[in-house]
Short mmCIF file of C-alpha atoms in Angstrom, two decimals:
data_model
loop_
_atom_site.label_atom_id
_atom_site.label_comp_id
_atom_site.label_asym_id
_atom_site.label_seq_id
_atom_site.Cartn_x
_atom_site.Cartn_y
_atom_site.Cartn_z
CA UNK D 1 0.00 0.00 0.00
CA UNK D 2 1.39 3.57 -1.07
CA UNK D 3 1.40 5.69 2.02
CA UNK D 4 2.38 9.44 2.02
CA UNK D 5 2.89 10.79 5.82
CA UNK D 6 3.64 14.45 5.93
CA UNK D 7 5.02 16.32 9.02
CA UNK D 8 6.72 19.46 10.17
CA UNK D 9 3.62 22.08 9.69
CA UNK D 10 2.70 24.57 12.78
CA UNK D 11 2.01 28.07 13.94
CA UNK D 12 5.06 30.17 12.79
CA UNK D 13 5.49 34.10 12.58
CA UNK D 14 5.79 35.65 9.33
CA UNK D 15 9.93 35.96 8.34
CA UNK D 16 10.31 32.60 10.30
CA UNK D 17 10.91 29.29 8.65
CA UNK D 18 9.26 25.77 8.89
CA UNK D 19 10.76 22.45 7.22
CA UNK D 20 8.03 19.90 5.79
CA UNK D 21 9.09 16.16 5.95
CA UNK D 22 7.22 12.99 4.23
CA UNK D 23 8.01 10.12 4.67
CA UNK D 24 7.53 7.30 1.82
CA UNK D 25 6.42 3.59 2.07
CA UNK D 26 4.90 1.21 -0.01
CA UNK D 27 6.89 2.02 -3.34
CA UNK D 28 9.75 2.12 -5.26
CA UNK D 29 10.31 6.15 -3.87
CA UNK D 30 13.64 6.60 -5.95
CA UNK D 31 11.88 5.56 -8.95
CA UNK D 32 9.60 8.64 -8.97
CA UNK D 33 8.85 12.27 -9.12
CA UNK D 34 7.48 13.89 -6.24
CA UNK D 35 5.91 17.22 -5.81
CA UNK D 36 4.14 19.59 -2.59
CA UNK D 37 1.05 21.23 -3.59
CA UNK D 38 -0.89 23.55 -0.88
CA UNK D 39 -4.05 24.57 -0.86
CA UNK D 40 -5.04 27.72 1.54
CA UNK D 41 -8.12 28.11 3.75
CA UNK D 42 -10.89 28.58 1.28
CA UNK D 43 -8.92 28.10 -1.89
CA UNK D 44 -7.97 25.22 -4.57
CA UNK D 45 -5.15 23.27 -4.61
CA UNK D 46 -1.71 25.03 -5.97
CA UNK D 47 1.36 23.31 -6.96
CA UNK D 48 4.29 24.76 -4.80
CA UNK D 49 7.09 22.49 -5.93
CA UNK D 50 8.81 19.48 -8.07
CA UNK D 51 11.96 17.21 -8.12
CA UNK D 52 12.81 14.74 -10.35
CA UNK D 53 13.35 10.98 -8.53
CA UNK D 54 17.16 11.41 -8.71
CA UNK D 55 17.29 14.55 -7.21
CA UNK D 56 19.18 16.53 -9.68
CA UNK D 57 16.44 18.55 -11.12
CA UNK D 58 13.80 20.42 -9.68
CA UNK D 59 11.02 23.53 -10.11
CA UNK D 60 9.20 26.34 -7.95
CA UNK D 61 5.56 28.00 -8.49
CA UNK D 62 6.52 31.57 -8.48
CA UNK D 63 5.07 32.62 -5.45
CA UNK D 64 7.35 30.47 -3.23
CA UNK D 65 10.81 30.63 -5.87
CA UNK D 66 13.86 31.52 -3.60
CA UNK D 67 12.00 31.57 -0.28
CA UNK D 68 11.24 27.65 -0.53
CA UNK D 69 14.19 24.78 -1.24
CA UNK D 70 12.82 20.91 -1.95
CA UNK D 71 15.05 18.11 -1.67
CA UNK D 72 14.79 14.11 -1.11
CA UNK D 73 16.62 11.36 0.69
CA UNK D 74 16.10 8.53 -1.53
CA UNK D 75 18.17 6.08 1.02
CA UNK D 76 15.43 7.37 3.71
CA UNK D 77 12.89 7.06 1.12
CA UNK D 78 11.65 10.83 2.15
CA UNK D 79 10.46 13.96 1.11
CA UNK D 80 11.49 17.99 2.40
CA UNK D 81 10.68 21.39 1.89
CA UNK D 82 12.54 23.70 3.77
CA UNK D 83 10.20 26.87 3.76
CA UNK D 84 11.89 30.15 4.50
CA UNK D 85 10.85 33.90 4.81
CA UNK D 86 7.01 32.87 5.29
CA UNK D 87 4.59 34.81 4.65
CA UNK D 88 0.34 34.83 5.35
CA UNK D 89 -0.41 34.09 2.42
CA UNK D 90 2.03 30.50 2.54
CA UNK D 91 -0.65 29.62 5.13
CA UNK D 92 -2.29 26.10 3.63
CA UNK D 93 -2.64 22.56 4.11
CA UNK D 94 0.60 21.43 2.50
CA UNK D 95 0.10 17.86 0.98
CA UNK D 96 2.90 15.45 -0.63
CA UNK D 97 2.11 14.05 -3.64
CA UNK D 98 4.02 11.31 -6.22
CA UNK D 99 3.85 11.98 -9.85
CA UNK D 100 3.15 8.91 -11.93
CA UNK D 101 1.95 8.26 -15.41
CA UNK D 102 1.76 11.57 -15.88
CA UNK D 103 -0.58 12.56 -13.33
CA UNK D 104 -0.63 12.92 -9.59
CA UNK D 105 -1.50 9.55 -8.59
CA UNK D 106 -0.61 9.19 -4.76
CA UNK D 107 -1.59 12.04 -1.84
CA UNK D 108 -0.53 12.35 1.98
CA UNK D 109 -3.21 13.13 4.41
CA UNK D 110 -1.41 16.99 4.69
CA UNK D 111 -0.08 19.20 7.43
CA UNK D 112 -1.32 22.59 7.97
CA UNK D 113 1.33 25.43 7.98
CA UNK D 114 -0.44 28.93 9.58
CA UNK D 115 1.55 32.20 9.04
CA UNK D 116 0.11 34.78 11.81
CA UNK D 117 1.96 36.93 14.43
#
């Protein structure tokens, strides 16, 4: 069974910095893409962020490029996004998600991230 287990969100003051962890089970993790999407209180889902299953390549949604860094440990079959400079508007359920077959096929249950001072 393909299980997705994000952690890491929390309460955080705008500036500050949070770093998102999932953790991977039930696949081959090195074999595949993985992304974060977010979706805010009220709002649809948004892609945040993408890296390629070796690690080498990777994209940002232009409202989190050079504030957010992803990044994977394939040997510890888990997922990070290190989330810097945060601001209100980052405030969202923050979901990991695999890319297969050219769709996103597999979903974590989520962990909310709230920016607020």
């Amino acid at each position: 069974e393909v299980q997705l287990v994000e952690s890491g969100g929390g309460l955080v003051q705008p500036g500050g910095s949070l770093r998102l962890s999932c953790a991977a089970s039930g696949f081959t993790f090195s074999s595949y893409a993985m992304n974060w999407v977010r979706q805010a209180p009220g709002k649809g889902l948004e892609w945040v962020s993408g890296i390629f299953s070796g690690g080498g390549r990777y994209s940002y949604a232009d409202s989190v490029k050079g504030r957010f860094t992803i990044s994977r440990d394939n040997a510890k079959n888990s997922l990070y996004l290190q989330m810097d400079t945060l601001k209100p508007e980052d405030t969202a359920v923050y979901y990991c998600v695999r890319w297969s077959s050219q769709s996103l096929d597999a979903w974590g249950q989520g962990t909310l991230v709230t920016v607020s001072s």
